[in-house]
Coordinates of C-alpha atoms in Angstrom, one line a residue:
M14 CA -3.6 8.1 19.9
R15 CA -5.3 10.6 22.2
T16 CA -3.6 13.5 20.3
Y17 CA -5.0 12.3 17.0
F18 CA -8.5 12.0 18.3
S19 CA -8.2 15.4 19.9
I20 CA -7.3 17.0 16.5
I21 CA -10.3 15.2 14.9
L22 CA -12.7 16.3 17.6
I23 CA -11.4 19.9 17.4
F24 CA -12.0 20.1 13.7
M25 CA -15.4 18.5 13.9
S26 CA -16.4 20.9 16.7
L27 CA -15.3 23.9 14.6
E28 CA -17.4 22.7 11.7
V29 CA -20.5 22.3 13.9
M30 CA -19.9 25.7 15.5
S31 CA -19.4 27.4 12.1
Q32 CA -22.6 25.8 10.8
Q33 CA -24.5 26.9 13.9
R34 CA -23.2 30.5 13.6
G35 CA -24.1 30.4 10.0
I36 CA -27.7 29.4 10.7
Q37 CA -28.0 32.0 13.5
N38 CA -26.6 34.7 11.3
T39 CA -28.9 33.9 8.4
E40 CA -31.9 33.9 10.7
N41 CA -31.0 37.3 12.0
R42 CA -30.3 38.7 8.5
G43 CA -33.6 37.0 7.4
S44 CA -35.6 39.2 9.7
K45 CA -34.2 42.4 8.2
N46 CA -35.6 42.3 4.7
K47 CA -37.4 40.1 2.2
G48 CA -34.4 39.9 -0.2
E49 CA -32.2 38.5 2.4
K50 CA -34.9 36.0 3.4
L51 CA -34.9 34.7 -0.1
R52 CA -31.1 34.4 0.0
T53 CA -31.3 32.5 3.2
I54 CA -33.8 30.1 1.7
L55 CA -31.5 29.5 -1.2
D56 CA -28.5 29.0 1.1
D57 CA -30.5 26.4 3.2
S58 CA -31.7 24.6 0.2
T59 CA -28.2 24.3 -1.3
K60 CA -26.8 22.7 1.9
T61 CA -28.8 19.6 1.3
I62 CA -27.3 18.8 -2.1
Y63 CA -23.8 18.1 -0.7
G64 CA -22.9 14.4 -0.7
M65 CA -20.9 11.7 -2.4
N66 CA -21.5 13.1 -5.9
T67 CA -20.2 16.6 -5.0
S68 CA -17.0 15.5 -3.3
R69 CA -14.4 14.4 -5.8
Y70 CA -10.7 13.8 -6.1
M71 CA -8.0 13.1 -8.7
S72 CA -4.6 11.4 -8.1
K73 CA -1.5 13.4 -9.1
D74 CA -0.2 10.4 -11.0
N75 CA -3.3 10.3 -13.2
F76 CA -3.1 14.0 -13.8
L77 CA 0.5 13.6 -15.1
L78 CA -0.7 10.9 -17.4
G79 CA -3.3 13.3 -18.9
D80 CA -6.3 11.9 -17.1
T81 CA -7.9 15.0 -15.5
A82 CA -11.3 13.5 -14.7
F83 CA -12.2 13.7 -11.1
I84 CA -13.3 10.5 -9.3
T85 CA -16.4 10.5 -7.1
L86 CA -16.3 8.7 -3.7
D87 CA -16.7 5.0 -3.5
S88 CA -20.0 4.2 -1.9
S89 CA -20.2 0.4 -2.6
L90 CA -20.0 -2.4 -0.1
T91 CA -17.8 -4.5 -2.3
N92 CA -14.5 -5.5 -0.6
I93 CA -15.2 -3.2 2.4
E94 CA -14.4 -6.1 4.7
K95 CA -10.8 -6.3 3.5
V96 CA -8.5 -4.4 5.8
S97 CA -5.0 -5.8 5.7
P98 CA -2.6 -5.5 2.7
D99 CA -2.6 -9.3 2.2
E100 CA -6.5 -9.4 2.1
K101 CA -6.7 -6.4 -0.2
N102 CA -4.2 -8.0 -2.6
Q103 CA -5.8 -11.5 -2.6
F104 CA -3.1 -12.9 -0.4
T105 CA -0.4 -12.4 -3.0
Y106 CA 1.6 -10.8 -0.1
Q107 CA 3.0 -12.5 3.0
S108 CA 3.2 -10.8 6.4
L109 CA 4.1 -11.7 10.0
G110 CA 0.6 -12.7 10.7
N111 CA -0.6 -9.4 12.3
I112 CA -1.8 -6.1 10.9
G113 CA 0.9 -3.5 10.4
T114 CA 3.7 -6.0 10.1
P115 CA 6.4 -6.0 7.3
I116 CA 5.1 -7.4 4.1
N117 CA 6.6 -9.1 1.0
N118 CA 5.1 -9.6 -2.4
I119 CA 5.3 -13.3 -3.1
F120 CA 5.0 -13.1 -6.9
N121 CA 6.7 -9.9 -7.8
Y122 CA 10.4 -9.8 -7.0
Y123 CA 11.4 -7.0 -9.4
P124 CA 12.5 -3.6 -8.2
S125 CA 9.5 -1.3 -7.7
T126 CA 11.3 1.9 -8.7
F127 CA 13.7 2.9 -11.5
S128 CA 15.4 5.7 -9.4
I129 CA 18.0 4.7 -6.9
S130 CA 16.4 4.0 -3.5
S131 CA 17.3 2.8 0.0
G132 CA 16.0 -0.7 -0.6
I133 CA 14.6 -0.9 2.9
N134 CA 11.0 -1.3 1.8
S135 CA 9.2 -3.9 3.8
L136 CA 7.0 -1.1 5.3
N137 CA 6.6 0.7 1.9
Y138 CA 2.9 -0.3 1.6
Y139 CA 1.8 1.4 4.8
Y140 CA 3.6 4.6 3.8
L141 CA 2.9 4.8 0.1
V142 CA -0.8 3.9 0.1
S143 CA -1.7 6.4 2.9
S144 CA 0.5 9.2 1.5
E145 CA -0.8 9.1 -2.1
A146 CA -1.1 12.6 -3.5
K147 CA -4.7 13.5 -4.3
F148 CA -6.3 16.7 -5.6
Y149 CA -9.6 17.2 -3.7
D150 CA -12.5 19.3 -4.9
T151 CA -15.1 18.8 -2.1
R152 CA -17.2 22.0 -2.3
S153 CA -18.5 21.4 1.2
P154 CA -16.4 20.3 4.2
Y155 CA -15.8 16.6 3.8
I156 CA -14.8 13.9 6.3
D157 CA -14.0 10.2 5.6
L158 CA -13.8 8.2 8.8
S159 CA -12.8 4.6 8.8
L160 CA -12.6 2.6 12.0
F161 CA -11.5 -1.0 12.5
F162 CA -11.9 -2.9 15.8
G163 CA -10.3 -6.3 15.4
G164 CA -10.3 -9.1 17.9
N165 CA -7.2 -9.7 20.1
G166 CA -6.3 -6.0 20.4
R167 CA -6.0 -5.0 16.8
S168 CA -7.3 -1.6 15.5
M169 CA -7.0 0.9 12.7
V170 CA -8.1 4.5 12.2
D171 CA -8.2 6.3 8.9
F172 CA -9.4 9.9 9.0
V173 CA -9.5 12.3 6.0
F174 CA -10.6 15.9 6.3
S175 CA -10.9 18.2 3.2
R176 CA -12.7 21.4 2.5
N177 CA -12.8 24.0 -0.2
I178 CA -12.0 27.5 1.1
N179 CA -13.4 28.7 -2.2
K180 CA -13.8 27.1 -5.6
N181 CA -10.1 27.5 -6.3
W182 CA -8.5 26.4 -3.1
N183 CA -8.7 23.2 -1.1
I184 CA -7.0 22.2 2.1
G185 CA -7.1 19.1 4.3
F186 CA -5.2 16.5 6.3
D187 CA -5.1 12.7 6.7
I188 CA -4.5 10.8 9.9
H189 CA -3.8 7.0 9.7
R190 CA -3.2 4.9 12.8
I191 CA -2.5 1.2 13.3
S192 CA -2.3 -0.5 16.7
A193 CA -2.0 -4.2 17.4
D194 CA -1.2 -6.4 20.4
K195 CA 1.1 -9.4 20.0
Q196 CA -0.8 -12.4 18.7
I197 CA 1.8 -14.9 19.9
S198 CA 3.6 -15.1 23.2
A199 CA 1.9 -12.0 24.7
S200 CA 3.0 -11.2 28.2
K201 CA -0.4 -10.1 29.2
A202 CA -4.0 -10.5 28.1
K203 CA -4.3 -6.9 26.7
G204 CA -1.9 -4.1 25.9
D205 CA 1.3 -6.0 25.0
K206 CA 1.9 -4.1 21.8
N207 CA 3.4 -5.5 18.6
I208 CA 2.6 -2.6 16.3
N209 CA 2.3 1.2 16.8
S210 CA 2.1 3.1 13.5
S211 CA 0.9 6.6 12.6
L212 CA 1.0 8.7 9.5
F213 CA 0.0 12.4 9.2
K214 CA -0.4 14.3 5.9
L215 CA -1.3 18.0 5.5
F216 CA -2.1 19.1 1.9
V217 CA -3.3 22.0 -0.2
Y218 CA -4.6 22.1 -3.7
H219 CA -5.1 25.2 -5.9
K220 CA -6.6 25.7 -9.4
S221 CA -6.4 29.3 -10.7
E222 CA -9.4 31.2 -11.9
D223 CA -8.4 30.9 -15.6
E224 CA -7.5 27.2 -15.0
K225 CA -3.9 27.7 -16.2
L226 CA -2.1 27.1 -12.9
T227 CA -2.3 24.0 -10.8
L228 CA -0.6 23.8 -7.5
Y229 CA -0.3 20.9 -5.0
S230 CA 1.8 20.6 -1.9
D231 CA 1.9 18.2 1.0
F232 CA 3.8 17.4 4.1
V233 CA 3.9 13.8 5.4
S234 CA 5.2 12.4 8.7
F235 CA 5.3 8.6 9.2
R236 CA 6.3 6.6 12.2
H237 CA 6.2 2.8 12.4
Q238 CA 7.2 0.9 15.5
I239 CA 7.5 -2.9 15.7
L240 CA 8.0 -4.5 19.1
G241 CA 8.9 -7.9 17.9
N242 CA 10.0 -11.4 19.0
G243 CA 11.6 -13.0 16.0
G244 CA 8.8 -15.5 15.6
V245 CA 8.1 -18.8 17.4
D246 CA 11.0 -21.0 18.4
V247 CA 10.4 -24.2 16.5
D248 CA 12.7 -26.6 14.6
Y249 CA 11.8 -26.9 11.0
D250 CA 12.5 -30.7 11.3
S251 CA 9.6 -31.0 13.6
L252 CA 7.1 -29.6 11.1
P253 CA 4.2 -29.8 10.6
L254 CA 3.0 -28.8 14.1
N255 CA 0.1 -30.7 15.6
F256 CA -0.7 -27.9 18.1
F257 CA -0.6 -24.1 17.8
T258 CA -0.5 -22.8 21.3
Y259 CA -0.1 -19.1 20.3
N260 CA 0.4 -17.3 23.7
D261 CA 2.2 -20.3 25.1
F262 CA 4.8 -20.4 22.2
S263 CA 8.4 -19.7 23.1
T264 CA 10.0 -17.1 20.8
R265 CA 13.4 -16.8 19.2
L266 CA 14.0 -13.3 20.5
K267 CA 12.6 -11.1 23.3
D268 CA 12.1 -7.3 23.6
I269 CA 13.5 -6.2 20.3
E270 CA 12.4 -3.1 18.5
N271 CA 12.3 -1.8 14.9
L272 CA 11.5 1.9 14.4
E273 CA 11.2 3.5 11.0
R274 CA 10.5 7.2 10.5
R275 CA 9.9 9.1 7.3
K276 CA 9.1 12.6 6.3
R277 CA 8.2 14.1 2.9
L278 CA 7.7 17.6 1.5
N279 CA 6.3 17.8 -2.0
L280 CA 5.6 20.9 -4.1
F281 CA 4.0 20.4 -7.5
L282 CA 3.4 23.2 -10.1
N283 CA 1.8 22.9 -13.5
Y284 CA 1.1 25.8 -15.9
K285 CA -0.8 25.7 -19.2
I286 CA 1.0 28.0 -21.7
I287 CA -1.3 27.3 -24.6
E288 CA -3.8 24.6 -25.5
G289 CA -1.8 21.4 -25.9
L290 CA 1.4 22.7 -24.1
E291 CA 2.0 22.7 -20.4
I292 CA 5.1 22.9 -18.2
Y293 CA 5.5 21.4 -14.7
N294 CA 7.9 21.0 -11.9
D295 CA 7.7 18.3 -9.2
F296 CA 10.0 18.8 -6.1
Y297 CA 10.5 16.3 -3.3
F298 CA 12.5 16.4 -0.1
K299 CA 12.4 13.1 1.8
T300 CA 14.0 11.6 4.9
Q301 CA 14.1 8.0 6.1
Q302 CA 15.5 6.7 9.3
V303 CA 15.5 3.0 10.2
E304 CA 16.6 1.7 13.6
Y305 CA 17.0 -1.7 15.2
M306 CA 17.4 -2.0 19.0
D307 CA 18.1 -5.1 21.1
E308 CA 19.3 -4.5 24.7
N309 CA 18.4 -8.0 25.9
Y310 CA 21.9 -9.5 25.2
V311 CA 21.7 -12.3 27.8
E312 CA 18.7 -14.0 26.3
N313 CA 19.1 -13.0 22.6
A314 CA 22.8 -13.5 22.0
P315 CA 22.5 -17.2 20.8
Y316 CA 20.3 -16.0 17.9
Y317 CA 23.0 -13.9 16.3
N318 CA 26.1 -15.2 14.5
D319 CA 28.2 -12.1 14.6
F320 CA 28.8 -9.0 16.8
F321 CA 30.8 -6.4 14.8
L322 CA 30.2 -3.3 16.9
S323 CA 29.2 -4.4 20.4
N324 CA 28.6 -7.7 22.2
I325 CA 26.5 -6.0 24.9
S326 CA 23.6 -4.4 23.0
T327 CA 22.6 -3.5 19.5
L328 CA 21.5 -0.1 18.3
D329 CA 21.7 0.0 14.5
S330 CA 20.5 2.9 12.4
I331 CA 20.7 4.3 8.9
K332 CA 19.7 7.9 8.0
I333 CA 18.8 8.7 4.4
K334 CA 18.0 12.1 2.9
S335 CA 17.1 12.7 -0.7
V336 CA 16.2 15.7 -2.9
A337 CA 14.5 15.0 -6.2
N338 CA 13.3 17.4 -8.9
R339 CA 11.5 16.6 -12.1
A340 CA 10.8 19.3 -14.7
G341 CA 8.9 18.6 -17.9
V342 CA 6.5 19.5 -20.6
R343 CA 3.2 17.8 -21.2
G344 CA 0.0 18.2 -23.1
L345 CA -2.7 16.8 -25.4
L346 CA -2.3 16.9 -29.2
G347 CA -5.3 15.3 -30.9
D348 CA -5.4 11.8 -29.6
I349 CA -1.9 11.8 -28.1
N350 CA -1.0 12.6 -24.5
Y351 CA 2.7 13.3 -24.1
N352 CA 4.9 14.0 -21.1
F353 CA 8.7 14.5 -21.5
Y354 CA 10.9 15.3 -18.5
A355 CA 14.3 15.5 -16.9
N356 CA 14.8 14.1 -13.4
Y357 CA 17.5 14.9 -10.9
K358 CA 18.1 13.2 -7.5
N359 CA 20.6 13.7 -4.8
L360 CA 20.7 11.0 -2.1
N361 CA 23.0 10.7 1.0
Y362 CA 23.0 8.2 3.8
L363 CA 24.8 7.6 7.1
Y364 CA 25.2 4.4 9.1
T365 CA 25.6 4.2 12.9
D366 CA 29.4 3.5 12.9
N367 CA 30.2 5.7 9.9
L368 CA 31.3 9.3 10.4
N369 CA 31.3 10.2 6.7
T370 CA 28.1 10.7 4.7
N371 CA 27.9 8.8 1.4
I372 CA 26.4 10.8 -1.5
F373 CA 24.8 9.7 -4.8
N374 CA 23.7 11.9 -7.7
E375 CA 21.5 10.7 -10.4
I376 CA 20.1 12.2 -13.6
Y377 CA 17.8 10.6 -16.1
L378 CA 15.5 11.6 -18.9
G379 CA 12.0 10.1 -19.4
G380 CA 8.9 10.3 -21.4
I381 CA 5.3 9.0 -21.6
I382 CA 3.3 8.9 -24.8
N383 CA -0.3 7.7 -24.8
F384 CA -2.2 7.3 -28.0
S385 CA -5.9 6.9 -27.1
R386 CA -8.8 6.0 -29.3
K387 CA -12.3 4.7 -28.6
E388 CA -11.2 1.2 -29.8
F389 CA -7.8 1.0 -28.1
D390 CA -5.0 2.7 -26.2
I391 CA -1.2 2.5 -26.9
L392 CA 1.2 3.6 -24.1
T393 CA 4.9 4.0 -24.1
D394 CA 6.9 4.8 -21.0
F395 CA 10.7 5.2 -21.2
K396 CA 13.5 6.3 -18.9
L397 CA 17.2 6.6 -19.6
K398 CA 20.0 7.3 -17.1
T399 CA 23.4 8.8 -17.9
T400 CA 24.9 5.5 -16.7
G401 CA 23.1 3.6 -19.5
D402 CA 20.5 2.0 -17.2
Y403 CA 17.1 2.2 -18.8
S404 CA 13.4 1.4 -18.4
L405 CA 11.0 0.7 -21.3
L406 CA 7.3 -0.2 -21.0
G407 CA 4.9 -0.7 -23.9
K408 CA 1.2 -1.4 -23.6
L409 CA -1.6 -2.1 -26.0
K410 CA -5.1 -2.2 -24.6
S411 CA -8.5 -2.8 -26.2
K412 CA -11.9 -3.9 -24.9
V413 CA -11.1 -7.5 -25.6
F414 CA -7.3 -7.9 -24.9
E415 CA -4.4 -6.3 -23.2
I416 CA -0.7 -6.9 -23.9
S417 CA 2.4 -5.3 -22.3
Y418 CA 6.2 -5.7 -22.5
Y419 CA 8.7 -4.4 -20.1
S420 CA 12.5 -4.3 -20.3
G421 CA 14.9 -2.6 -18.0
L422 CA 18.4 -2.3 -16.4
H423 CA 18.0 -1.6 -12.7
V424 CA 20.9 -0.4 -10.4
P425 CA 21.3 -2.1 -7.0
T426 CA 19.7 -0.4 -4.1
L427 CA 21.7 1.1 -1.3
F428 CA 20.8 -1.8 1.0
Q429 CA 22.1 -4.3 -1.5
S430 CA 25.3 -2.4 -2.1
S431 CA 26.4 -1.4 1.4
Y432 CA 25.3 -2.1 4.9
S433 CA 26.9 -1.7 8.3
G434 CA 25.3 -3.0 11.5
N435 CA 26.2 -4.9 14.6
H436 CA 25.3 -8.3 13.2
F437 CA 25.7 -7.8 9.4
Q438 CA 28.2 -5.9 7.3
W439 CA 28.8 -5.9 3.6
D440 CA 30.2 -3.7 0.7
N441 CA 29.3 -5.0 -2.7
E442 CA 29.9 -4.0 -6.3
F443 CA 27.0 -5.5 -8.2
N444 CA 26.0 -5.2 -11.8
S445 CA 22.6 -3.8 -12.8
S446 CA 19.8 -6.4 -13.1
F447 CA 18.4 -7.0 -16.6
I448 CA 14.7 -7.6 -16.5
N449 CA 12.2 -8.7 -19.3
T450 CA 8.5 -9.3 -18.8
L451 CA 5.8 -10.0 -21.3
E452 CA 2.2 -10.0 -20.1
A453 CA -1.1 -10.6 -21.9
K454 CA -4.7 -11.2 -21.1
V455 CA -8.0 -11.7 -22.9
K456 CA -11.3 -10.4 -21.5
I457 CA -14.6 -11.8 -22.5
N458 CA -17.7 -10.1 -21.0
T459 CA -21.4 -10.9 -21.0
N460 CA -24.2 -9.8 -18.8
S461 CA -23.5 -12.6 -16.2
I462 CA -20.0 -13.8 -16.9
M463 CA -16.5 -12.3 -17.1
F464 CA -13.8 -14.7 -18.3
S465 CA -10.2 -13.4 -18.5
P466 CA -7.3 -15.8 -19.0
F467 CA -3.8 -14.3 -18.5
I468 CA -0.1 -15.1 -18.9
R469 CA 3.1 -13.5 -17.6
L470 CA 6.5 -14.6 -18.9
S471 CA 9.5 -13.1 -16.9
S472 CA 13.2 -13.4 -17.0
I473 CA 15.9 -11.7 -15.0
K474 CA 19.7 -11.8 -15.3
D475 CA 22.1 -10.7 -12.5
Y476 CA 19.3 -11.0 -10.0
I477 CA 20.1 -9.7 -6.5
Y478 CA 18.5 -11.3 -3.5
L479 CA 19.1 -11.8 0.2
S480 CA 20.3 -15.4 0.6
N481 CA 19.8 -17.9 3.3
E482 CA 22.9 -16.5 5.0
K483 CA 21.1 -13.1 5.0
N484 CA 23.7 -11.5 2.7
P485 CA 23.0 -10.0 -0.7
T486 CA 23.9 -12.3 -3.5
Q487 CA 23.9 -11.8 -7.3
H488 CA 23.0 -14.7 -9.5
D489 CA 24.6 -14.3 -13.0
E490 CA 22.4 -16.9 -14.8
I491 CA 19.1 -16.1 -16.4
L492 CA 16.2 -16.9 -14.1
I493 CA 12.8 -17.5 -15.5
N494 CA 9.4 -17.4 -13.9
N495 CA 6.1 -17.9 -15.8
Q496 CA 2.6 -17.5 -14.6
F497 CA -0.6 -18.7 -16.2
G498 CA -4.0 -18.1 -14.9
V499 CA -7.6 -17.0 -15.2
N500 CA -10.0 -14.5 -13.7
L501 CA -13.6 -15.7 -13.6
N502 CA -16.5 -13.7 -12.3
F503 CA -20.2 -14.6 -12.7
N504 CA -23.5 -13.6 -11.2
L505 CA -27.0 -15.3 -10.9
F506 CA -30.5 -14.0 -10.4
N507 CA -29.9 -10.5 -11.6
K508 CA -26.6 -10.1 -9.7
I509 CA -28.0 -11.3 -6.4
I510 CA -25.5 -14.2 -6.1
N511 CA -22.0 -13.3 -7.2
L512 CA -18.6 -15.1 -7.5
E513 CA -15.3 -13.4 -8.1
S514 CA -12.3 -15.7 -8.5
R515 CA -8.7 -15.9 -9.6
Y516 CA -6.4 -18.9 -10.2
S517 CA -2.7 -18.8 -11.1
Y518 CA -0.3 -21.6 -11.9
N519 CA 3.4 -20.7 -11.5
T520 CA 6.5 -22.3 -12.9
V521 CA 10.2 -21.5 -12.5
S522 CA 13.3 -22.6 -14.4
K523 CA 15.7 -25.1 -12.9
S524 CA 18.2 -22.3 -12.3
S525 CA 15.5 -20.4 -10.4
A526 CA 14.3 -23.3 -8.2
D527 CA 16.0 -22.3 -4.9
I528 CA 15.8 -18.6 -5.5
F529 CA 12.2 -17.9 -6.7
N530 CA 10.3 -19.5 -3.9
I531 CA 6.6 -19.2 -4.9
P532 CA 3.6 -21.5 -4.5
K533 CA 2.7 -23.5 -7.7
H534 CA -1.0 -23.0 -7.2
H535 CA -2.8 -19.9 -5.8
I536 CA -6.6 -19.4 -5.7
Y537 CA -8.7 -16.6 -4.5
S538 CA -12.6 -16.5 -4.5
R539 CA -15.2 -14.2 -3.1
L540 CA -18.7 -15.7 -3.1
F541 CA -21.4 -13.3 -1.8
Y542 CA -25.1 -12.3 -1.7
N543 CA -25.8 -8.7 -2.9
G544 CA -29.3 -7.2 -2.3
K545 CA -31.4 -4.5 -0.6
W546 CA -33.5 -5.1 2.5
F547 CA -36.2 -3.1 4.3
N548 CA -38.2 -1.9 1.3
N549 CA -35.1 -1.7 -0.9
S550 CA -33.6 1.0 1.4
I551 CA -30.6 -0.9 3.0
P552 CA -27.9 -2.4 0.7
V553 CA -26.6 -5.6 2.2
Q554 CA -23.8 -8.0 1.3
F555 CA -22.7 -11.2 3.0
G556 CA -20.6 -14.1 2.0
V557 CA -17.1 -15.7 2.2
N558 CA -13.6 -14.9 1.1
A559 CA -11.6 -18.0 0.3
Y560 CA -7.8 -18.2 -0.1
L561 CA -5.9 -21.4 -1.0
R562 CA -2.3 -21.8 -1.9
S563 CA -0.1 -24.9 -2.3
E564 CA 2.9 -25.6 -0.1
Y565 CA 6.2 -23.8 -0.8
Y566 CA 9.4 -22.6 0.9
G567 CA 8.3 -19.0 1.6
N568 CA 10.8 -16.3 2.3
A569 CA 11.8 -15.8 5.9
Y570 CA 12.1 -12.5 7.8
E571 CA 15.2 -11.1 9.6
P572 CA 14.2 -8.5 12.2
S573 CA 17.7 -6.9 12.5
L574 CA 17.6 -6.1 8.7
Q575 CA 13.9 -5.5 8.5
A576 CA 13.9 -7.5 5.4
Y577 CA 12.8 -10.9 3.9
Y578 CA 15.4 -13.4 2.7
V579 CA 15.4 -16.6 0.7
Q580 CA 15.3 -19.9 2.6
N581 CA 14.8 -23.5 1.6
N582 CA 14.3 -25.4 4.9
F583 CA 11.1 -24.2 6.5
L584 CA 8.2 -25.6 4.4
L585 CA 4.9 -23.6 4.5
E586 CA 2.1 -26.1 4.3
R587 CA -0.8 -25.9 1.9
N588 CA -3.6 -24.0 3.6
L589 CA -7.2 -22.9 3.0
R590 CA -8.4 -19.7 4.7
L591 CA -12.1 -18.7 4.9
N592 CA -13.3 -15.3 6.1
L593 CA -17.0 -14.9 6.6
F594 CA -18.4 -11.4 6.4
Y595 CA -21.6 -9.4 6.6
A596 CA -21.8 -5.7 5.4
M597 CA -24.6 -3.2 5.3
Q598 CA -25.1 0.5 4.4
V599 CA -27.4 3.2 5.8
K600 CA -27.0 6.4 3.8
N601 CA -23.4 7.5 4.3
L602 CA -22.6 4.8 6.9
R603 CA -21.2 1.4 6.0
V604 CA -20.6 -1.3 8.6
F605 CA -19.1 -4.8 8.4
L606 CA -18.7 -7.8 10.7
K607 CA -16.1 -10.4 9.8
M608 CA -15.1 -13.8 11.2
T609 CA -11.4 -13.9 10.3
H610 CA -9.9 -17.4 9.8
F611 CA -13.3 -19.0 10.2
S612 CA -11.8 -22.2 8.8
Q613 CA -9.8 -22.7 12.1
F614 CA -12.3 -25.1 13.6
D615 CA -10.0 -26.3 16.3
K616 CA -8.5 -23.6 18.6
F617 CA -5.1 -25.5 18.5
D618 CA -5.2 -25.6 14.7
G619 CA -3.1 -23.2 12.6
Y620 CA -0.5 -22.6 9.9
F621 CA 2.4 -20.4 9.1
V622 CA 2.2 -17.5 6.7
T623 CA 5.9 -16.8 7.0
P624 CA 8.6 -19.1 8.5
Y625 CA 8.3 -19.0 12.3
Y626 CA 5.2 -16.6 12.1
P627 CA 1.8 -18.2 12.5
A628 CA -1.3 -16.8 10.7
Q629 CA -3.9 -14.8 12.6
K630 CA -6.1 -17.1 14.7
K631 CA -9.9 -17.0 14.5
V632 CA -11.2 -13.6 15.7
L633 CA -14.3 -11.5 15.2
D634 CA -13.7 -8.1 13.6
L635 CA -15.9 -5.0 13.2
G636 CA -15.4 -2.1 10.8
I637 CA -17.1 1.2 10.1
K638 CA -16.7 3.6 7.2
W639 CA -18.6 6.9 7.5
Y640 CA -18.8 10.0 5.2
F641 CA -19.7 13.4 6.6
F642 CA -20.6 16.4 4.5
N643 CA -21.5 20.1 5.4

């Protein structure tokens, strides 16, 4: 942590020193002649124009879709109080009750990627969101500093630095840090760590003078440590609990550790040959190393069913390396954006007890066609592997409605196919999973009301999941999950009082009943006041975030696999969670105060967000987001 702050302070000091030298030099030059005085005046005047409208960025994904518009910085207060992944995603995720813990999407159980992957993905959110590739054009030096000081020893730091060397080159780096003390069964009042996570990204972006060549490259290093305890030691037959004692809970495990490390090197080149025809190459080298350590055999042995490698201690690891390269042609012809490419991937992995490296090679062709008019957009995205596996997405979007259809055959992940550790081992030959999803929504907008009903119809055959025995299982029947819901937003008194809400009703087929464990009802609402105080100079928001879900048998978490699995014994009760917040903005500074889990009116009250893992108890949180320019 000290190292990261030292880097931040060094860069900020260099910026201040360079500005001071610049001012001194211009003053000295200004005394020489009138012409240089005029130039100094112009230089000084231009410095004041830098701000949120002059610092922009574009995501690489949007660039490849043909959307080359730069996005200006977000300066609003809306949703600034949301910090954790479950809050940001309206509690459609489950976690282990603390920031930085492994998460699982409750409603989306389909593979997230078409390409073959490790399948060890419970920490993907923390890696992918923070490492997103962005093309910055900041003109002036730019700093985005976000600080979160949560109650009970929880904190987050997000630091982004970017500056243009000249109008064609931009360099920068990101630092993201999560630190959290244990929220249950802590051995001391402060400093008994549960989460230590850090991500560092160094990036460079270049646009040639003639705007034909685009270059982007980044290097990412990610380290995420979980000092866990397996959750609280309760019998599901004793539920619901009348008292949540938090620090006085006994736990199922003691002194275990999960450690995941990732590295990424990306080099992207795009060259415009003529108007409407461009070629590109996107190269990735990635590593992922996942470890599970338990040297507390005496106390923890009763938790495990099997010991395959050692009955004294556990040190499981898997090392994965992959090289991927995508080469393609893209461009804009009239109203049609096109992108056709070939993708190659080489992946190898090695388990603790295996001396031989396993190697996979994969090739697939793909294409994206987007027909865009003022009235509507039509998008087609397809991929086809040499093995016959495919992915097909079609979307039709207008101002009033949106409809999409997805169909795909997805190969099993490495984790589903093969695993070798001290407590679990398997070697499976599964079929590809066949997925079909139809989604539709209607959007009705007026000045004060937005009403948008939606529907999602999903089916999957040969679904692969981690069963209650914590082993991958393939279900050969067709499983069906349907979701019906509505988004409703409205405002009163010229947008002073605002409500944002979403309700979903979820059903599953009889064959899916013990596999797709999702709550039947799920509600999210954000009711808030929005205005300006002190002579209309200080934007202010305050209100409440409300989350309500019905009872269901939520997936449980297995630490030694760093994965969620299906269970049907531990019932997660219906719960209502209220978070009160207040946010204000002074120029480039935004601040919020939040009473997390305000609805816990009794200190011994509580509920479980995941089997054996209680939700965060009531705490007061403070957050700051600050932009710096020049």
